[in-house]
Coordinates of C-alpha atoms in Angstrom, one line a residue:
Chain P
M729 CA 199.8 72.5 50.2
I730 CA 202.4 75.2 50.2
L731 CA 201.5 78.8 49.3
S732 CA 204.4 81.3 49.2
V733 CA 204.0 85.0 49.3
A734 CA 206.8 86.9 47.6
S735 CA 207.5 90.1 45.6
G736 CA 210.2 91.6 43.6
K737 CA 209.9 94.9 45.4
G738 CA 210.2 95.3 49.1
G739 CA 207.5 97.1 51.1
T740 CA 204.6 96.0 48.9
G741 CA 202.8 94.1 51.7
K742 CA 204.1 90.5 51.7
T743 CA 204.0 90.2 55.5
T744 CA 200.6 91.9 55.6
V745 CA 199.2 89.4 53.1
A746 CA 200.9 86.4 54.6
V747 CA 199.8 87.1 58.2
N748 CA 196.3 88.1 57.3
L749 CA 195.8 85.3 54.9
A750 CA 196.9 82.8 57.5
L751 CA 194.6 84.4 60.2
A752 CA 191.6 84.6 57.8
L753 CA 191.9 81.0 56.7
G754 CA 192.6 79.8 60.2
R755 CA 189.4 81.5 61.5
S756 CA 187.3 80.1 58.7
S757 CA 188.7 76.5 59.1
R758 CA 187.9 76.7 62.8
G759 CA 184.3 77.8 62.0
S760 CA 184.6 81.0 63.9
G761 CA 184.2 84.4 62.2
V762 CA 182.3 84.4 58.9
P763 CA 181.7 81.0 57.4
P764 CA 183.5 80.3 54.0
S765 CA 181.3 81.1 51.0
N766 CA 180.4 78.2 48.8
D767 CA 179.7 80.4 45.9
G768 CA 181.9 79.2 43.1
S769 CA 181.4 82.2 40.8
S770 CA 182.7 85.6 41.5
P771 CA 182.7 88.8 39.4
R772 CA 186.5 89.0 39.9
N773 CA 187.2 85.4 39.2
N774 CA 187.6 86.2 35.5
G775 CA 188.2 82.9 33.8
H776 CA 190.5 81.5 36.4
P777 CA 190.3 77.8 37.4
P778 CA 187.4 77.0 39.7
R779 CA 188.0 76.9 43.4
G780 CA 188.9 73.7 45.1
S781 CA 186.3 72.0 47.3
G782 CA 186.7 74.2 50.3
L783 CA 189.9 74.3 52.4
P784 CA 192.2 71.3 52.5
L785 CA 192.2 71.3 56.3
R786 CA 191.7 68.4 58.6
E787 CA 189.4 69.1 61.5
H788 CA 191.1 66.7 63.8
G789 CA 194.7 65.6 63.3
Q790 CA 197.7 64.3 65.1
P791 CA 199.9 66.9 66.8
P792 CA 203.3 67.1 65.2
R793 CA 205.8 64.8 66.9
G794 CA 207.9 66.5 69.6
S795 CA 207.1 70.1 68.6
G796 CA 204.1 70.6 70.9
L797 CA 202.0 72.1 68.1
P798 CA 198.6 71.0 66.9
P799 CA 198.0 70.6 63.2
G800 CA 196.4 72.8 60.6
I801 CA 197.7 76.0 59.2
V802 CA 201.4 76.8 59.5
L803 CA 202.7 80.3 58.9
V804 CA 206.4 80.4 58.1
D805 CA 208.4 83.7 58.2
A806 CA 211.2 82.9 55.7
D807 CA 212.7 86.4 55.6
V808 CA 215.5 85.1 57.9
E809 CA 217.6 88.2 57.4
E810 CA 214.9 90.3 59.1
P811 CA 211.9 88.3 60.2
N812 CA 208.9 90.4 61.2
C813 CA 205.7 88.3 61.2
H814 CA 206.1 87.7 64.9
L815 CA 205.7 91.4 65.6
F816 CA 202.1 91.1 64.5
L817 CA 201.4 87.6 65.8
R818 CA 203.2 87.8 69.1
P819 CA 203.5 84.1 69.4
R820 CA 204.0 82.0 72.5
W821 CA 207.4 80.4 71.6
K822 CA 207.7 76.7 72.2
G823 CA 211.1 75.8 70.9
R824 CA 214.3 76.8 69.2
E825 CA 217.0 75.0 67.3
T826 CA 220.4 76.2 66.2
I827 CA 221.1 75.7 62.5
T828 CA 224.6 74.9 61.5
L829 CA 226.5 74.4 58.3
P830 CA 229.4 71.8 57.9
V831 CA 232.6 73.6 57.1
P832 CA 236.1 72.2 56.5
E833 CA 238.8 71.6 59.1
V834 CA 242.2 70.5 57.8
D835 CA 244.6 68.0 59.5
L836 CA 248.0 69.4 58.5
E837 CA 249.7 66.2 59.6
R838 CA 248.0 64.4 56.7
C839 CA 247.8 67.2 54.1
D840 CA 250.4 67.2 51.3
Y841 CA 249.3 70.5 49.8
C842 CA 248.1 68.9 46.6
G843 CA 245.4 71.6 46.2
R844 CA 242.5 69.3 45.2
C845 CA 240.2 70.9 47.8
A846 CA 240.9 74.4 46.4
D847 CA 240.3 73.1 42.8
V848 CA 236.9 71.7 43.7
C849 CA 235.6 74.5 45.9
A850 CA 233.3 76.7 43.8
Y851 CA 233.4 79.5 46.4
S852 CA 237.1 79.7 47.3
A853 CA 236.3 78.8 50.9
I854 CA 239.4 76.6 51.1
T855 CA 242.6 77.3 49.2
V856 CA 246.1 76.1 49.0
I857 CA 249.0 78.4 48.0
R858 CA 252.3 76.6 48.0
D859 CA 252.6 75.1 51.5
V860 CA 249.9 77.2 53.1
V861 CA 246.2 76.0 53.5
L862 CA 243.7 78.9 54.1
L863 CA 240.1 78.5 55.2
F864 CA 237.4 81.1 54.7
P865 CA 234.5 79.5 56.6
E866 CA 232.2 82.5 55.9
L867 CA 232.4 81.7 52.2
C868 CA 231.7 78.0 52.6
H869 CA 228.3 76.7 51.3
G870 CA 228.7 73.3 53.1
C871 CA 228.7 71.1 50.0
G872 CA 231.4 68.7 51.5
G873 CA 233.3 68.4 48.3
C874 CA 236.7 69.2 49.8
S875 CA 236.2 66.5 52.5
L876 CA 234.9 63.9 50.1
L877 CA 237.6 64.4 47.4
C878 CA 240.7 64.9 49.6
P879 CA 243.1 62.1 48.4
R880 CA 244.7 62.0 51.9
G881 CA 241.6 62.1 54.0
A882 CA 242.9 65.3 55.6
V883 CA 239.7 67.4 55.5
A884 CA 237.1 66.9 58.2
E885 CA 234.0 68.9 58.8
R886 CA 232.8 70.9 61.9
P887 CA 229.4 72.5 62.4
R888 CA 229.4 76.3 62.1
P889 CA 226.3 78.0 63.6
L890 CA 224.5 80.2 61.1
G891 CA 221.2 81.0 62.8
S892 CA 218.2 79.4 64.4
V893 CA 214.7 78.3 63.8
R894 CA 212.0 79.1 66.4
W895 CA 208.4 77.9 66.5
G896 CA 205.4 78.6 68.6
R897 CA 201.6 79.2 68.5
A898 CA 199.6 82.4 67.8
E899 CA 195.9 82.9 67.2
G900 CA 195.3 79.2 66.6
L901 CA 198.1 79.0 64.0
S902 CA 201.4 77.2 64.1
F903 CA 204.2 79.6 63.5
Y904 CA 207.8 79.1 62.5
H905 CA 210.5 81.6 61.8
G906 CA 214.2 81.6 61.0
E907 CA 216.8 84.0 62.2
L908 CA 220.2 84.5 60.5
D909 CA 222.8 85.3 63.1
P910 CA 224.1 88.9 63.0
G911 CA 227.1 89.2 60.6
Q912 CA 226.2 86.0 58.7
A913 CA 225.7 86.3 54.9
L914 CA 224.4 82.8 54.1
A915 CA 220.6 82.8 54.4
P916 CA 219.6 79.8 52.2
P917 CA 220.8 77.0 54.6
V918 CA 218.7 78.6 57.4
T919 CA 215.7 78.9 55.1
R920 CA 216.1 75.3 53.9
A921 CA 216.2 74.1 57.5
L922 CA 213.2 76.3 58.5
K923 CA 211.1 74.9 55.6
A924 CA 212.1 71.3 56.4
R925 CA 211.0 71.8 60.0
A926 CA 207.7 73.5 59.2
L927 CA 206.8 71.0 56.4
G928 CA 207.8 68.1 58.6
A929 CA 205.4 69.1 61.3
R930 CA 202.8 66.3 61.3
G931 CA 199.4 67.6 60.2
A932 CA 200.8 70.7 58.4
D933 CA 197.9 70.8 55.9
L934 CA 198.5 74.3 54.6
V935 CA 201.9 76.0 54.9
I936 CA 202.0 79.7 54.1
V937 CA 205.6 81.0 53.5
D938 CA 206.4 84.7 53.8
A939 CA 209.4 85.1 51.5
P940 CA 212.0 87.8 51.6
P941 CA 211.9 90.5 48.9
G942 CA 213.9 90.4 45.8
T943 CA 214.9 87.6 43.4
S944 CA 218.3 86.5 44.8
C945 CA 219.1 83.2 46.6
P946 CA 217.2 83.8 49.9
A947 CA 214.0 84.5 47.9
V948 CA 214.5 81.6 45.5
E949 CA 215.0 79.3 48.5
A950 CA 211.8 80.5 50.2
V951 CA 209.7 80.1 47.0
R952 CA 211.1 76.9 45.7
G953 CA 208.7 73.9 45.8
S954 CA 205.5 76.0 46.4
D955 CA 202.3 74.8 44.9
L956 CA 201.5 78.5 44.2
C957 CA 203.4 81.7 44.6
L958 CA 201.4 84.9 45.3
L959 CA 203.4 87.9 44.1
V960 CA 202.4 91.0 46.0
T961 CA 203.0 94.2 44.0
E962 CA 201.7 97.7 43.7
P963 CA 200.6 99.6 40.6
T964 CA 203.7 101.8 40.3
P965 CA 206.7 101.7 37.9
F966 CA 208.9 100.2 40.6
G967 CA 206.2 97.7 41.4
L968 CA 206.0 96.6 37.8
S969 CA 209.7 96.5 37.2
D970 CA 210.3 94.2 40.2
L971 CA 207.2 92.2 39.5
T972 CA 208.7 91.4 36.1
L973 CA 211.8 90.1 37.7
A974 CA 209.9 88.0 40.2
V975 CA 207.7 86.5 37.5
E976 CA 210.9 85.4 35.7
M977 CA 212.1 83.8 39.0
T978 CA 208.9 81.8 39.6
A979 CA 208.9 80.7 35.9
K980 CA 212.5 79.3 36.3
L981 CA 211.4 77.6 39.5
D982 CA 208.4 76.2 37.7
V983 CA 206.1 77.5 40.4
P984 CA 202.5 78.5 39.4
T985 CA 202.1 82.2 40.0
A986 CA 199.3 84.6 40.7
V987 CA 199.4 88.3 41.6
V988 CA 198.0 90.4 44.4
I989 CA 197.9 94.1 43.7
N990 CA 198.1 96.1 46.9
R991 CA 197.2 99.8 47.2
A992 CA 195.3 99.0 44.0
D993 CA 193.7 102.4 43.9
A994 CA 197.0 104.2 43.5
G995 CA 199.3 104.4 40.4
D996 CA 198.3 103.3 36.9
D997 CA 197.1 100.3 35.0
R998 CA 200.4 99.0 33.7
V999 CA 200.6 96.2 36.2
D1000 CA 197.2 95.1 35.2
R1001 CA 198.1 95.2 31.5
F1002 CA 201.3 93.2 32.2
C1003 CA 199.3 90.5 34.1
G1004 CA 196.9 90.3 31.1
E1005 CA 199.7 89.9 28.6
R1006 CA 201.5 87.2 30.7
D1007 CA 198.3 85.4 31.6
L1008 CA 198.9 86.0 35.2
P1009 CA 195.7 85.7 37.3
V1010 CA 195.1 88.7 39.6
L1011 CA 193.6 87.1 42.7
A1012 CA 193.0 90.3 44.7
R1013 CA 193.1 94.1 44.3
L1014 CA 193.5 95.4 47.8
P1015 CA 192.6 99.1 48.2
F1016 CA 194.5 101.5 50.4
D1017 CA 192.8 101.8 53.8
R1018 CA 194.1 104.2 56.4
R1019 CA 192.7 102.0 59.2
V1020 CA 194.8 99.1 58.0
A1021 CA 197.9 101.3 58.0
E1022 CA 197.1 102.5 61.5
T1023 CA 196.7 99.0 62.9
Y1024 CA 199.9 98.0 61.1
A1025 CA 201.7 100.8 62.8
R1026 CA 200.4 99.5 66.1
G1027 CA 201.8 96.1 65.3
R1028 CA 198.3 94.4 64.8
P1029 CA 197.0 92.5 61.8
A1030 CA 194.0 93.9 59.9
V1031 CA 192.0 90.7 60.3
G1032 CA 190.1 90.9 63.5
A1033 CA 190.7 94.7 63.8
V1034 CA 189.4 96.4 60.7
P1035 CA 185.9 95.5 59.4
G1036 CA 185.8 93.9 55.9
W1037 CA 189.4 92.7 55.7
E1038 CA 188.8 89.2 57.1
E1039 CA 186.4 88.6 54.3
R1040 CA 188.8 90.1 51.7
F1041 CA 191.7 87.8 52.8
R1042 CA 189.4 84.8 53.1
E1043 CA 188.3 85.3 49.6
L1044 CA 191.9 85.7 48.4
G1045 CA 192.8 82.5 50.3
E1046 CA 190.0 80.5 48.8
R1047 CA 191.0 81.6 45.3
A1048 CA 194.6 80.8 45.9
L1049 CA 193.9 77.4 47.3
G1050 CA 191.6 76.6 44.4
L1051 CA 194.2 77.7 41.9
A1052 CA 197.0 75.8 43.7
A1053 CA 194.8 72.6 43.7
A1054 CA 194.1 73.0 40.0
S1055 CA 197.8 73.7 39.1
R1056 CA 198.8 70.7 41.2
G1057 CA 196.3 68.5 39.3
R1058 CA 197.8 69.7 36.0
G1059 CA 201.3 69.1 37.3
E1060 CA 200.6 65.6 38.3
K1061 CA 199.1 64.9 34.9
R1062 CA 202.2 66.3 33.3
C1063 CA 204.3 64.0 35.4
R1064 CA 202.5 60.9 34.4
T1065 CA 202.6 61.4 30.7
Chain F
M1208 CA 261.9 88.6 43.0
K1209 CA 258.9 88.4 40.8
V1210 CA 256.5 91.3 40.9
A1211 CA 252.9 91.0 39.6
V1212 CA 251.0 94.1 38.4
S1213 CA 247.2 94.1 37.8
A1214 CA 246.8 95.5 34.3
Q1215 CA 244.1 96.5 31.8
G1216 CA 246.1 95.1 28.9
P1217 CA 248.6 92.4 28.3
D1218 CA 251.9 94.4 28.0
L1219 CA 254.3 96.7 29.9
D1220 CA 252.7 99.8 28.5
S1221 CA 249.2 98.8 29.6
P1222 CA 247.6 100.9 32.3
V1223 CA 247.5 99.5 35.8
D1224 CA 244.0 98.1 36.6
S1225 CA 242.6 99.4 39.9
R1226 CA 241.0 96.0 40.8
F1227 CA 243.0 93.0 42.1
G1228 CA 240.7 89.9 41.9
R1229 CA 238.9 91.0 38.7
A1230 CA 241.8 92.7 36.8
P1231 CA 241.8 91.3 33.2
Y1232 CA 245.6 90.7 33.1
F1233 CA 248.6 90.4 35.4
V1234 CA 252.0 91.3 34.0
I1235 CA 254.6 89.4 36.1
V1236 CA 258.1 90.9 36.0
D1237 CA 261.2 89.1 37.2
L1238 CA 263.4 91.8 38.7
E1239 CA 266.6 89.6 38.5
T1240 CA 266.3 88.7 34.8
G1241 CA 264.2 91.6 33.6
N1242 CA 261.9 89.1 31.8
H1243 CA 258.2 89.4 31.9
E1244 CA 255.2 87.2 31.3
T1245 CA 251.5 88.0 31.0
L1246 CA 248.6 86.1 32.6
A1247 CA 245.0 86.5 31.4
N1248 CA 243.2 86.4 34.7
P1249 CA 240.6 83.5 34.6
N1250 CA 238.8 84.9 37.7
V1251 CA 237.4 88.0 36.1
G1252 CA 233.9 86.5 36.0
A1253 CA 234.1 84.4 39.1
A1254 CA 230.8 84.4 41.1
Q1255 CA 232.7 84.5 44.4
G1256 CA 236.3 84.4 45.7
A1257 CA 237.9 86.1 42.7
G1258 CA 240.5 87.7 45.0
I1259 CA 241.4 84.5 46.7
Q1260 CA 241.7 82.6 43.4
T1261 CA 243.9 85.3 42.0
A1262 CA 246.1 85.3 45.1
R1263 CA 246.5 81.5 44.6
L1264 CA 247.3 81.9 41.0
L1265 CA 250.0 84.5 41.6
G1266 CA 251.3 82.7 44.8
N1267 CA 251.8 79.4 42.9
R1268 CA 253.9 81.2 40.3
G1269 CA 256.3 82.4 43.0
V1270 CA 255.2 86.1 43.0
G1271 CA 256.8 88.0 45.9
A1272 CA 255.1 91.4 45.5
V1273 CA 251.7 92.5 44.1
L1274 CA 251.2 96.1 42.8
T1275 CA 247.5 97.0 42.3
G1276 CA 244.9 99.7 43.0
N1277 CA 242.5 98.3 45.5
I1278 CA 242.2 94.9 47.3
G1279 CA 239.6 93.2 49.5
P1280 CA 240.0 91.6 52.9
N1281 CA 240.2 87.9 51.7
P1282 CA 243.0 88.2 49.2
V1283 CA 244.9 90.3 51.8
S1284 CA 244.7 87.4 54.2
A1285 CA 245.8 85.0 51.5
L1286 CA 248.8 87.1 50.3
R1287 CA 249.9 87.8 53.9
A1288 CA 249.8 84.2 54.8
T1289 CA 252.2 83.4 52.0
G1290 CA 254.5 86.4 52.8
T1291 CA 253.7 88.3 49.7
E1292 CA 254.2 92.1 49.7
I1293 CA 251.1 94.2 48.8
H1294 CA 251.4 97.7 47.3
L1295 CA 248.2 99.6 46.7
G1296 CA 247.0 102.8 45.1
I1297 CA 249.2 102.2 42.0
S1298 CA 248.4 104.0 38.8
G1299 CA 250.1 104.8 35.5
T1300 CA 251.5 102.0 33.3
V1301 CA 252.8 98.6 34.3
S1302 CA 256.5 99.6 33.6
Q1303 CA 256.2 102.8 35.6
A1304 CA 254.8 100.9 38.5
V1305 CA 257.6 98.3 38.4
E1306 CA 260.2 101.1 38.1
A1307 CA 258.8 102.8 41.2
F1308 CA 258.9 99.5 43.0
R1309 CA 262.5 98.9 42.0
R1310 CA 263.5 102.3 43.3
G1311 CA 261.9 101.5 46.6
E1312 CA 259.3 104.3 46.3
L1313 CA 256.3 102.2 47.2
E1314 CA 255.1 101.7 50.8
P1315 CA 253.7 98.3 51.6
C1316 CA 250.0 98.4 52.5
S1317 CA 248.6 97.8 56.0
G1318 CA 245.2 96.4 55.1
P1319 CA 242.4 96.0 52.6
T1320 CA 241.1 99.2 50.9
V1321 CA 237.7 98.0 49.8
E1322 CA 235.0 95.6 51.1
A1323 CA 234.4 92.2 49.7
H1324 CA 232.6 92.1 46.4
F1325 CA 233.9 95.6 45.4
G1326 CA 235.0 94.5 42.0
L1327 CA 231.6 93.1 41.1
G1328 CA 230.2 96.6 40.5
R1329 CA 226.5 95.6 40.5
G1330 CA 223.4 96.1 42.4
G1331 CA 221.5 93.3 44.0
G1332 CA 218.5 91.1 43.8
R1333 CA 217.0 92.6 46.9
G1334 CA 213.9 94.7 46.7
Q1335 CA 214.1 98.4 45.8
G1336 CA 211.1 99.7 47.6
P1337 CA 211.0 102.5 50.3
R1338 CA 211.5 100.1 53.2
E1339 CA 214.5 98.6 51.5
A1340 CA 216.1 101.9 50.6
G1341 CA 219.8 102.2 51.4
R1342 CA 220.3 98.5 51.9
G1343 CA 220.6 97.3 48.4
G1344 CA 224.4 97.3 48.4
R1345 CA 224.8 95.3 51.5
R1346 CA 222.2 92.8 50.6
G1347 CA 223.1 92.5 47.0
R1348 CA 225.5 89.7 47.4
R1349 CA 224.7 86.3 45.9
T1350 CA 224.8 83.7 48.5

């Protein structure tokens, strides 16, 4: 099960939601803290699909091969341009892997300057002007087309480092994050590698992905393939404008979508009306709480620090998992017919 | 020598376009024969690498000098590698620019005048909120 937490607008509380959601679900799956409620009805569950049968978590599982991490909930910080979940979780790091992209290298002894490589490159990362071959590795997306299609076999590939993936443990969670190297512009390959590592961890029952803000390639890559995307917004004109864009993005990606309204007691009701018109379930309305802001400023999550918030995030998590399970069921039925 | 001028329109009286990679037209003047030809630039709407593609297009036509307004770092590398002269900050019409070049009034440029993606003239897909303020431009590129 993959839950992504995204937003159009930056600063709405994605990281707060992702980190606290992971912590709250982790605590309830381990049986500490407040036990999960079995109450299927809720005054705020207005007509949304019923919850799944508890959390899809294994009590005992195999540790993932080679990573040194036990199974269960995996939190993935996919804002590789500026990861920040680790500031709140302070993980014990267990490993790190460099992520590279294959970029072209030309053997000028073999090259006859036909320009086929330049014709097929969608990003102008390789070009041939008369008898000059030029490489722009920072533009290369690593598709391998130039190497594959060179009639003279003159184009080889070399790995270009883009960033790294790190993993560790924090508060009973497995934690992965990606870091794009300074000066690099190409986030998606790092995000792809990060998600592959996190999803490949054996026993990764629930993967929560904290996506970057916006609706451009890094956000698309983070959200792609989720069972449910939670869009965190705030009831302001900016919040609504960017929520609208984000909803278009998840629709194109065919990812079931629900909304979390943060600082729900501020602003106006236009976000609510928009969600009603678009049939978007609002899974939580989180009030502004000065104590949460204060713990945030000290680099601590609200769960475990501010009374009442563990229950709030656990309830949000249960609704999200129920909705994701129901959407998944519908998706499978769609696929069979 | 062939001189290429970035232009807003297809003929010698058209104003010079201030962009290189995304200029709609290039008017190429052959200084020896006085003939000219017009190229509609196919790279106007390129997602990425418009400057490099345009440098390739002009280079393969045997252009020896480029007259334009602004240029980014990648096409500068491409034009330099093929020994093409670059003259920037050009305004007026195409024929005025070519005359100034013919009289030796234009200084060759020493480097790019704008950052990559300048000609795209758009914001980005990155969030607009308070924590993101001031970073939209840098992070707006499509990758």
